[in-house]
């Protein structure tokens, strides 16, 4: 099916660029068509290590991780620019890779000619590019400059034209490597709009970004890479939270060697340093423990914890999801302006909702105890599940108390009074 | 054969890139494409002056010498220019290779083809000079020149094969460009371009020149473009075989190195 991306045990080994052994490796290349075969471990650098990935058509997946974790290499492997050392890459459909905007532009020739060459490199025919030229010029917003040599362009015009050509190629799969950060705010917004439009049309999206908010906004799923290996994959915001926690953990470890490192309790769903541990998460309504709560009634989330190593920087956080991953909402004690004081050795924290205005259905709760910068002591995804009931099957996730009114010109046959049935 | 298929599939792109190559070269120059005509014209003028007033070589079958030299130099300039540019084409187009998905073989092909275009643009100068000499009665007009496209086939194949191999190797070893430049200098004097093979009377030297496959290529070309007869079938066979073998070798080398190119540019 068009737009399907499948990676099976993909590894990429780079030859370290040492002068010694170059002739040797060239001989290898000529004999086996392979530069890294027979390379000693010390001579190769493993950029991507045995990665499996399956991206369904129309899905949006983010690759996140620190610099040098292999994200960009993975993207280049998917695009076909690089060939994997081991494993297979199956890509179905036309791929456009936004790795560097305007990378192929020749400075001496006009924007129009560059658009033609770039469009054809991306797989369009000459008449196709010519038919799309107006659209490209309009999106890039460069007007008369299209007939000027590209060297006279401002850097903004350059990247806008580069983006416009790339997305005009009607890809089935769009690969984006951190390129949206290059332009001004207006450009970023316009390109995000364009990407959103392409997503609605069913284009598969794979992005590499350090902007975790953007990742959570654009992607359904995220893959967290480190040293070329997949550390975690799952829902975009959960995986991003995991990465944030690790980054904060690394920084803490840099500051004090004594700090305990992040450990993973349960692959993909629970991690943290373990300094503070979540014992149990439960719900109550009007003081009575419950697993099912009627919409709009009083509800309290109970978080029982235990301190293993005393910490002074602590906060509690909650994130509500639908079981399909849709984010409903979230809050933590830092955002609510609560300054950490003392954390008793063992106890319970409660978050109270006077009226839980959720639409009927099942909800999943992620619970975390973490430091201000994001270092997780215990981050527990899907720690608890709550069913909300209602007499009316309100759609969506929000079912607030409400009332219909009119200036007297509209009458309804029967006024049932309360909207909540 | 794979490379032929890739090039054929991307023929429209190759054409556009050749046009870009030519346009970029003459961009911001007043005379533009006229330089393709002017450069060989200047060359011919200098030779004409030097070899009619300063030196007067008396080689049989090479009179008028300036015209003889010019007819031999034209294909050689195509050949050497293409190979020198091939050594840098992949590095120059590195951003395209590394940031945009595109088949690497189109770049050496574009290099060879744009030099071929320069060559074709220089041919009118040769034609006019030949016509002038014929009218002055110095040298009969070689009507065989209409067959010149045939003689260009082994040249294109040889230059193409070498360009493929050189471009791929040059990505890994930047010394290749200097090596190629020196080898071309050597080959220039080792091929009967500024002299005729029959003018060599030293036995071992004659045999060495005869073993140089470029000798056949130049003789096939020059017999059509200057002498006015068609070279013998053996000469043609050697020229064509050289073209095919060099192309296959270059394509094989390029195919072997293709997957390593992006990492190295």
XYZ file of C-alpha atoms in Angstrom:
686
model
C 0.000 0.000 0.000
C 1.277 3.472 -0.844
C 2.800 5.254 2.097
C 3.877 2.147 3.987
C 7.354 2.168 5.545
C 8.893 -1.001 6.955
C 12.332 -1.375 8.473
C 13.500 -4.820 9.376
C 16.602 -5.210 11.518
C 18.245 -2.210 9.928
C 21.816 -1.374 10.897
C 24.174 1.200 9.489
C 27.881 0.981 10.113
C 30.080 3.863 9.091
C 33.674 3.302 8.223
C 35.820 5.481 10.419
C 37.689 7.795 8.121
C 41.219 6.739 8.857
C 43.873 7.005 6.226
C 45.203 3.606 7.139
C 43.102 0.822 5.743
C 41.560 2.940 3.030
C 43.071 0.956 0.220
C 42.121 -2.169 2.099
C 38.498 -1.118 2.322
C 38.481 -0.035 -1.291
C 39.636 -3.490 -2.233
C 36.724 -4.832 -0.193
C 34.361 -2.532 -2.015
C 35.546 -3.712 -5.396
C 35.506 -7.395 -4.510
C 32.229 -7.515 -2.594
C 30.597 -4.170 -3.305
C 30.742 -3.512 0.408
C 32.960 -1.106 2.287
C 32.389 -2.382 5.796
C 32.475 -6.124 5.444
C 35.340 -7.606 7.381
C 35.807 -4.399 9.283
C 37.096 -4.786 12.821
C 34.823 -3.421 15.531
C 37.249 -0.598 16.238
C 37.188 0.515 12.615
C 33.459 0.877 12.297
C 30.990 3.188 13.922
C 27.509 1.823 14.423
C 25.149 4.716 13.763
C 21.962 2.667 13.652
C 21.786 -0.648 15.419
C 19.172 -3.200 14.486
C 16.117 -0.987 14.235
C 12.682 -2.358 13.401
C 10.005 0.097 12.469
C 6.626 -0.216 10.863
C 4.828 2.946 9.851
C 1.340 2.527 8.467
C 0.125 4.705 5.588
C -1.060 8.077 6.863
C 0.601 7.669 10.217
C 2.860 10.338 11.725
C 5.912 9.101 13.578
C 8.595 11.172 15.269
C 12.184 10.090 15.820
C 13.534 11.660 18.995
C 16.734 11.337 20.943
C 19.921 13.204 21.741
C 22.398 14.366 19.092
C 24.255 11.467 17.560
C 21.573 8.952 18.410
C 21.118 7.973 14.778
C 17.876 9.809 14.036
C 19.110 11.554 10.918
C 20.913 8.471 9.661
C 17.702 6.513 10.087
C 15.825 9.154 8.133
C 18.406 8.988 5.344
C 18.101 5.205 5.295
C 14.340 5.495 4.888
C 14.740 8.086 2.147
C 17.114 5.829 0.228
C 19.982 8.318 0.327
C 21.929 5.812 2.410
C 21.854 2.066 2.050
C 21.651 -0.083 5.178
C 24.655 -2.197 6.090
C 22.326 -4.928 7.334
C 18.587 -5.389 7.276
C 16.001 -4.229 4.795
C 14.171 -0.987 4.194
C 10.844 -1.287 2.389
C 9.295 1.970 1.325
C 6.174 2.061 -0.770
C 5.403 5.215 -2.696
C 7.099 8.466 -3.519
C 9.366 9.804 -0.802
C 10.315 13.412 -0.305
C 13.016 14.086 2.231
C 13.291 17.583 3.691
C 16.794 17.289 5.028
C 18.187 20.632 4.057
C 15.913 23.121 2.349
C 17.215 24.253 -1.007
C 20.152 21.850 -0.738
C 20.306 21.299 -4.468
C 19.981 24.915 -5.543
C 22.667 26.229 -7.816
C 23.391 29.864 -6.908
C 24.091 31.099 -10.433
C 20.860 30.062 -12.110
C 17.373 31.434 -11.580
C 14.813 30.267 -9.085
C 12.664 29.010 -11.947
C 15.403 26.773 -13.342
C 16.314 25.552 -9.872
C 12.693 24.671 -9.187
C 12.627 22.703 -12.431
C 15.779 20.751 -11.548
C 14.728 20.141 -7.959
C 11.238 19.086 -8.940
C 12.612 16.626 -11.465
C 15.086 15.276 -8.945
C 12.111 14.649 -6.682
C 10.530 12.577 -9.404
C 8.197 14.991 -11.176
C 8.178 15.298 -14.938
C 8.948 18.590 -16.591
C 5.306 19.425 -17.471
C 4.276 18.560 -13.912
C 6.781 20.993 -12.464
C 5.721 23.682 -14.913
C 2.072 23.145 -13.995
C 2.873 23.574 -10.326
C 5.161 26.541 -10.738
C 2.555 29.171 -9.900
C 1.565 27.311 -6.778
C 5.216 27.023 -5.748
C 5.900 30.714 -6.330
C 2.802 31.637 -4.363
C 3.694 29.434 -1.420
C 7.302 30.622 -1.381
C 6.016 34.196 -1.671
C 8.961 35.369 -3.755
C 7.105 36.981 -6.687
C 9.380 38.490 -9.325
C 12.455 36.990 -7.729
C 11.656 33.636 -9.323
C 13.506 34.853 -12.431
C 16.552 36.078 -10.527
C 19.622 33.958 -9.760
C 19.214 32.197 -6.449
C 22.358 33.851 -5.077
C 20.407 37.124 -4.840
C 17.815 35.569 -2.512
C 17.563 36.264 1.180
C 17.981 33.189 3.331
C 14.252 33.286 4.055
C 13.360 33.246 0.366
C 15.814 30.418 -0.153
C 14.280 28.100 2.442
C 10.722 29.033 1.470
C 11.401 28.099 -2.141
C 13.144 24.903 -1.041
C 10.154 23.914 1.084
C 7.644 24.852 -1.601
C 9.331 22.664 -4.240
C 9.690 19.717 -1.918
C 6.064 19.592 -0.840
C 4.819 20.273 -4.370
C 6.208 16.898 -5.395
C 3.068 15.177 -4.022
C 4.901 12.653 -1.881
C 3.259 9.621 -0.322
C 5.826 9.784 2.429
C 7.273 13.009 3.795
C 10.482 12.881 5.803
C 11.408 15.989 7.735
C 14.708 16.527 9.498
C 14.552 19.518 11.783
C 14.107 21.898 8.871
C 11.132 23.817 10.186
C 13.328 25.599 12.686
C 15.223 27.501 9.991
C 12.689 30.122 8.966
C 10.896 32.887 10.789
C 7.694 32.368 12.771
C 5.463 33.014 9.761
C 7.318 30.453 7.673
C 7.168 27.867 10.442
C 3.436 28.386 10.843
C 2.814 28.187 7.112
C 4.864 25.043 6.721
C 3.102 23.438 9.672
C -0.232 24.282 8.062
C 0.968 22.713 4.851
C 2.123 19.593 6.675
C -1.211 19.351 8.470
C -2.976 19.588 5.108
C -0.800 16.811 3.697
C -1.535 14.653 6.730
C -5.251 15.049 6.161
C -4.676 13.881 2.598
C -3.144 10.706 4.007
C 0.562 11.423 3.576
C 2.778 9.371 5.865
C 4.973 11.611 7.977
C 8.259 10.804 9.663
C 9.923 13.684 11.464
C 13.143 14.197 13.356
C 12.983 17.008 15.859
C 14.360 18.217 19.150
C 11.225 20.238 19.709
C 9.260 17.802 21.844
C 6.166 19.994 21.892
C 6.154 19.956 18.112
C 6.624 16.195 18.190
C 3.658 15.725 20.496
C 1.621 18.061 18.309
C 2.501 16.548 14.926
C 3.094 12.890 15.593
C 0.878 10.022 16.685
C 3.780 7.873 17.746
C 7.379 8.487 18.646
C 10.501 6.359 18.580
C 13.157 7.270 21.127
C 16.665 6.461 19.928
C 19.912 6.461 21.798
C 23.280 5.268 20.447
C 21.447 4.003 17.383
C 19.160 1.722 19.350
C 15.461 2.034 20.012
C 15.026 2.767 23.726
C 11.290 3.221 23.696
C 8.468 3.581 21.264
C 4.850 4.370 21.802
C 2.476 7.288 21.973
C 4.229 10.517 21.059
C 3.757 12.408 24.310
C 4.499 9.413 26.516
C 7.696 8.670 24.642
C 8.627 12.361 24.685
C 8.079 12.392 28.464
C 10.362 9.407 28.786
C 13.042 11.182 26.771
C 12.627 14.379 28.821
C 13.081 12.393 31.981
C 16.249 10.778 30.656
C 17.675 14.143 29.602
C 16.973 15.582 33.029
C 18.498 12.460 34.539
C 21.644 12.904 32.461
C 21.938 16.503 33.567
C 21.457 15.556 37.189
C 24.063 12.842 36.819
C 26.442 15.414 35.354
C 25.956 17.666 38.361
C 26.472 15.011 40.985
C 28.059 11.675 40.414
C 26.088 10.300 43.353
C 22.741 10.747 41.658
C 21.143 7.444 40.872
C 20.576 6.724 37.222
C 17.257 6.233 35.535
C 16.106 2.666 35.520
C 13.266 1.147 33.626
C 10.747 -0.702 35.716
C 8.544 -1.927 32.942
C 9.529 -1.528 29.300
C 7.682 1.331 27.667
C 5.220 2.060 30.430
C 7.107 2.790 33.625
C 10.487 4.329 34.348
C 12.284 6.595 36.767
C 15.142 6.783 39.233
C 13.111 5.043 41.939
C 14.019 7.640 44.563
C 10.319 8.069 45.106
C 7.952 5.289 44.174
C 4.263 5.324 43.339
C 2.582 2.584 45.325
C -0.979 2.866 44.163
C -3.325 5.098 42.220
C -7.045 5.112 42.913
C -10.208 7.149 42.612
C -12.950 8.192 44.953
C -16.134 10.144 44.643
C -17.536 11.981 47.692
C -15.154 10.029 49.897
C -16.122 6.607 48.548
C -13.504 4.616 46.561
C -14.801 4.061 43.044
C -13.663 2.860 39.610
C -16.740 4.238 37.883
C -17.736 7.864 38.304
C -20.811 9.627 36.935
C -19.948 12.577 34.705
C -20.029 15.939 36.462
C -19.740 14.619 39.988
C -17.063 15.106 42.608
C -13.927 13.023 41.965
C -10.568 12.632 43.643
C -7.393 10.913 42.390
C -5.356 9.302 45.163
C -1.636 8.750 44.705
C 0.072 6.664 47.372
C 3.860 7.015 47.425
C 6.924 5.879 49.295
C 10.313 7.608 49.517
C 13.326 5.373 48.926
C 15.974 8.128 48.862
C 15.032 11.551 50.205
C 14.654 14.226 47.531
C 14.037 17.947 47.972
C 12.904 18.732 44.422
C 9.630 16.964 43.823
C 6.291 17.411 42.126
C 3.293 15.281 41.261
C 1.735 15.126 37.837
C -1.292 13.633 36.134
C -2.093 13.129 32.463
C -5.488 12.010 31.232
C -5.805 10.073 27.979
C -8.396 8.185 26.073
C -7.369 4.536 25.606
C -6.576 5.319 21.943
C -3.963 7.822 23.063
C -5.893 11.064 22.579
C -4.673 13.546 25.149
C -7.477 14.837 27.360
C -5.569 17.028 29.741
C -2.898 17.141 32.383
C -1.586 19.073 35.320
C 1.265 18.961 37.748
C 2.083 20.667 40.997
C 4.761 22.839 39.370
C 2.345 24.215 36.792
C -0.161 24.793 39.591
C 2.413 26.933 41.375
C 3.078 24.598 44.295
C 6.647 24.893 45.566
C 8.138 21.666 46.935
C 8.727 21.804 50.677
C 9.010 18.547 52.537
C 8.137 15.070 51.309
C 7.065 12.700 54.075
C 8.523 9.225 53.954
C 5.275 7.612 52.950
C 1.878 9.040 52.285
C -0.798 10.021 49.840
C -1.354 12.979 47.548
C -4.812 13.770 46.264
C -5.971 15.763 43.286
C -9.541 16.841 43.693
C -12.007 17.694 40.918
C -15.191 19.325 42.252
C -16.973 18.337 39.036
C -15.374 15.863 36.638
C -16.774 17.228 33.354
C -15.704 14.314 31.181
C -17.785 12.766 28.454
C -18.786 9.161 29.140
C -16.223 6.523 28.333
C -12.987 5.005 29.555
C -10.034 7.158 30.591
C -6.446 6.228 31.271
C -4.305 8.086 33.750
C -0.513 8.525 33.637
C 0.915 9.467 37.023
C 4.382 10.798 37.723
C 6.507 11.981 40.578
C 9.323 14.030 39.140
C 11.755 16.886 39.632
C 11.097 20.360 38.216
C 13.313 19.853 35.157
C 11.507 16.668 34.224
C 13.732 14.000 35.810
C 11.292 11.237 36.700
C 11.511 9.484 40.048
C 8.632 7.319 38.955
C 6.751 7.827 35.711
C 3.926 5.365 35.390
C 1.941 5.293 32.174
C -1.548 3.895 32.358
C -1.289 3.672 36.109
C -5.037 3.669 36.515
C -8.201 3.472 34.472
C -11.487 5.211 35.157
C -14.887 4.775 33.586
C -17.116 7.826 33.385
C -20.821 7.275 32.927
C -23.615 9.518 31.824
C -27.251 9.183 30.893
C -26.557 10.952 27.601
C -23.847 9.642 25.256
C -22.003 12.926 24.914
C -19.434 12.775 22.131
C -15.791 13.727 22.552
C -14.134 14.111 25.902
C -15.700 17.214 27.416
C -19.195 17.213 28.870
C -19.558 20.396 30.916
C -22.703 21.593 32.533
C -24.461 23.882 30.081
C -27.776 25.463 29.220
C -29.405 26.706 25.957
C -30.989 30.173 26.094
C -32.657 32.551 23.695
C -33.806 36.157 23.557
C -37.383 34.918 23.432
C -37.585 34.302 19.678
C -36.928 30.571 19.958
C -39.182 28.158 21.769
C -38.659 24.475 22.334
C -41.565 22.130 22.837
C -40.336 20.723 26.088
C -37.779 22.180 28.417
C -36.133 19.408 30.360
C -34.224 22.026 32.365
C -30.958 20.353 33.130
C -28.744 19.474 30.228
C -27.175 16.606 32.027
C -30.191 14.337 31.921
C 23.475 -1.954 -18.559
C 21.914 -0.925 -15.317
C 23.487 2.475 -15.657
C 22.109 2.881 -19.169
C 18.636 2.120 -17.831
C 18.946 4.610 -14.995
C 20.217 7.283 -17.368
C 17.450 6.592 -19.841
C 14.801 6.832 -17.143
C 16.228 10.166 -16.025
C 16.954 11.454 -19.534
C 14.782 14.536 -19.078
C 16.621 15.371 -15.874
C 19.978 14.795 -17.580
C 18.992 17.198 -20.357
C 17.935 19.840 -17.843
C 21.146 19.388 -15.867
C 23.290 19.690 -18.997
C 21.467 22.919 -19.835
C 22.052 24.128 -16.275
C 25.733 23.228 -16.528
C 26.074 25.267 -19.727
C 23.917 28.116 -18.441
C 25.795 28.323 -15.144
C 29.123 28.400 -16.951
C 28.208 31.365 -19.122
C 25.950 33.154 -16.658
C 26.942 36.771 -16.193
C 29.249 36.606 -19.229
C 28.496 39.023 -22.052
C 29.080 36.642 -24.945
C 27.431 33.598 -23.412
C 27.405 30.574 -25.701
C 29.660 32.376 -28.136
C 32.546 31.413 -25.885
C 32.059 27.805 -26.992
C 32.775 29.089 -30.499
C 35.356 31.704 -29.581
C 37.605 29.455 -27.492
C 38.383 27.015 -30.328
C 38.545 29.921 -32.785
C 41.275 31.589 -30.732
C 43.082 28.288 -30.474
C 42.938 27.809 -34.226
C 44.131 31.359 -34.856
C 47.127 30.916 -32.564
C 48.082 27.598 -34.195
C 47.687 29.068 -37.641
C 50.076 31.886 -36.815
C 52.591 29.803 -34.903
C 52.751 26.912 -37.351
C 52.917 28.972 -40.492
C 55.421 31.591 -39.301
C 57.377 30.243 -36.300
C 57.582 26.464 -36.834
C 56.867 24.835 -40.129
C 56.475 21.130 -39.436
C 56.838 19.065 -42.573
C 54.937 15.939 -41.730
C 53.420 13.942 -44.567
C 49.625 13.828 -44.428
C 49.501 16.661 -41.944
C 49.281 19.714 -44.166
C 48.141 22.394 -43.531
C 49.483 21.614 -40.101
C 47.321 24.098 -38.150
C 44.192 22.496 -39.542
C 45.528 18.981 -38.921
C 46.337 19.868 -35.326
C 42.969 21.508 -34.787
C 41.065 18.480 -36.094
C 42.954 16.263 -33.674
C 42.731 18.595 -30.726
C 38.962 19.015 -30.799
C 38.071 15.456 -29.724
C 40.983 15.435 -27.295
C 39.753 18.620 -25.586
C 36.330 17.025 -25.265
C 37.879 13.905 -23.787
C 40.293 15.529 -21.350
C 37.832 18.240 -20.291
C 35.185 15.652 -19.494
C 37.590 13.522 -17.460
C 38.985 16.447 -15.470
C 35.479 17.604 -14.586
C 34.403 14.044 -13.816
C 36.978 13.995 -11.029
C 35.105 16.739 -9.188
C 31.518 16.310 -10.282
C 30.346 14.081 -7.434
C 32.082 16.171 -4.813
C 30.595 19.333 -6.306
C 27.149 17.802 -6.330
C 27.608 16.371 -2.853
C 24.719 18.377 -1.397
C 22.366 16.874 -3.955
C 23.625 13.361 -3.334
C 23.504 13.627 0.433
C 20.337 15.664 0.875
C 18.140 14.748 -2.072
C 17.470 11.271 -3.362
C 19.030 11.067 -6.794
C 20.992 8.502 -8.797
C 24.687 9.386 -8.675
C 25.438 8.188 -12.217
C 23.644 11.113 -13.764
C 26.424 13.494 -12.707
C 29.333 11.949 -14.642
C 26.928 11.529 -17.557
C 26.013 15.209 -17.395
C 29.701 16.116 -17.305
C 30.473 14.114 -20.431
C 27.391 15.342 -22.264
C 28.001 18.999 -21.517
C 31.540 18.668 -22.845
C 30.089 16.941 -25.885
C 27.846 19.963 -26.418
C 30.902 22.239 -26.288
C 32.554 19.975 -28.801
C 29.598 20.124 -31.156
C 29.466 23.908 -30.796
C 33.132 24.084 -31.830
C 32.605 22.031 -34.997
C 31.367 25.009 -37.076
C 34.789 26.581 -36.586
C 36.396 23.448 -37.998
C 33.923 23.382 -40.907
C 34.555 26.984 -41.807
C 38.312 26.486 -41.605
C 38.088 23.357 -43.777
C 35.940 25.187 -46.297
C 38.346 28.129 -46.309
C 41.340 25.870 -46.940
C 39.454 24.025 -49.671
C 38.609 27.285 -51.418
C 42.191 28.446 -51.183
C 43.221 25.130 -52.695
C 45.444 24.095 -49.752
C 43.491 21.016 -48.754
C 40.515 19.257 -50.354
C 37.321 19.448 -48.336
C 36.805 16.145 -46.460
C 33.221 15.224 -47.289
C 33.594 12.230 -45.002
C 33.017 14.639 -42.142
C 29.274 13.928 -42.440
C 30.070 10.552 -40.838
C 31.617 12.237 -37.813
C 28.761 11.225 -35.447
C 29.869 7.604 -35.959
C 33.408 8.461 -34.960
C 32.094 10.184 -31.856
C 30.494 6.965 -30.564
C 33.752 5.369 -29.329
C 34.826 8.745 -27.921
C 31.613 9.137 -25.941
C 31.732 5.551 -24.670
C 35.376 5.789 -23.658
C 34.973 9.177 -22.003
C 31.740 7.999 -20.346
C 33.259 4.839 -18.909
C 36.346 6.632 -17.650
C 34.204 9.452 -16.240
C 32.114 6.951 -14.274
C 35.160 5.234 -12.818
C 37.092 8.424 -12.132
C 34.143 10.194 -10.519
C 33.500 7.314 -8.126
C 37.161 6.845 -7.225
C 37.702 10.586 -6.789
C 35.119 10.623 -4.012
C 37.318 8.303 -1.985
C 40.679 9.613 -3.102
C 40.900 13.300 -3.799
C 44.329 12.716 -5.346
C 42.591 11.287 -8.394
C 42.151 14.693 -9.982
C 45.882 15.413 -9.978
C 46.619 11.909 -11.100
C 44.157 12.222 -13.980
C 45.582 15.598 -15.003
C 49.094 14.150 -15.202
C 48.045 10.970 -16.958
C 46.137 13.048 -19.511
C 49.270 15.086 -20.194
C 51.229 11.917 -20.716
C 48.525 10.394 -22.887
C 48.322 13.575 -24.943
C 51.878 13.119 -26.139
C 51.499 9.355 -26.260
C 48.696 9.644 -28.802
C 49.268 10.846 -32.356
C 47.523 14.192 -31.965
C 50.262 16.675 -32.734
C 51.968 14.220 -35.077
C 50.961 11.311 -37.286
C 51.586 7.685 -36.488
C 53.218 7.228 -39.895
C 55.643 10.017 -39.134
C 57.265 7.896 -36.391
C 60.272 5.984 -37.628
C 61.556 4.563 -34.337
C 60.355 0.956 -34.231
C 59.685 0.441 -30.519
C 58.019 3.840 -30.221
C 55.793 3.100 -33.178
C 54.713 -0.183 -31.573
C 53.997 1.497 -28.269
C 51.860 4.149 -29.922
C 50.113 1.459 -31.923
C 49.240 -0.343 -28.693
C 47.630 2.789 -27.256
C 43.909 2.360 -27.973
C 43.458 6.138 -28.108
C 45.501 6.039 -31.317
C 42.617 4.269 -33.040
C 40.090 6.733 -31.677
C 42.031 9.735 -32.927
C 42.742 8.151 -36.308
C 39.112 7.211 -36.847
C 38.055 10.749 -36.013
C 40.732 12.615 -37.898
C 40.505 10.556 -41.056
C 36.873 11.660 -41.334
C 37.295 15.240 -40.173
C 40.580 16.088 -41.883
C 42.096 13.564 -44.274
C 38.874 12.821 -46.090
C 38.836 9.043 -46.094
C 37.317 6.392 -43.861
C 39.733 4.543 -41.591
C 40.099 0.800 -42.125
C 37.762 -1.721 -40.489
C 40.440 -2.841 -38.013
C 40.911 0.727 -36.835
C 37.145 1.080 -36.367
C 36.940 -2.272 -34.612
C 39.674 -1.313 -32.144
C 38.048 2.068 -31.502
C 34.592 0.587 -30.907
C 35.946 -2.264 -28.779
C 37.878 0.259 -26.695
C 34.701 2.268 -26.154
C 32.628 -0.743 -25.143
C 35.268 -2.277 -22.866
C 36.097 1.003 -21.128
C 32.398 1.760 -20.649
C 31.728 -1.666 -19.144
C 34.743 -1.415 -16.850
C 33.787 2.082 -15.698
C 30.171 1.076 -15.158
C 31.244 -1.973 -13.167
C 33.553 0.102 -10.971
C 30.871 2.702 -10.437
C 28.300 0.054 -9.560
C 30.646 -1.416 -6.990
C 31.268 1.908 -5.340
C 27.789 3.425 -5.733
C 26.560 2.661 -2.226
C 29.681 4.106 -0.654
C 29.558 7.445 -2.449
C 27.076 9.333 -0.302
C 28.966 8.639 2.908
C 32.229 9.852 1.463
C 31.265 13.071 -0.332
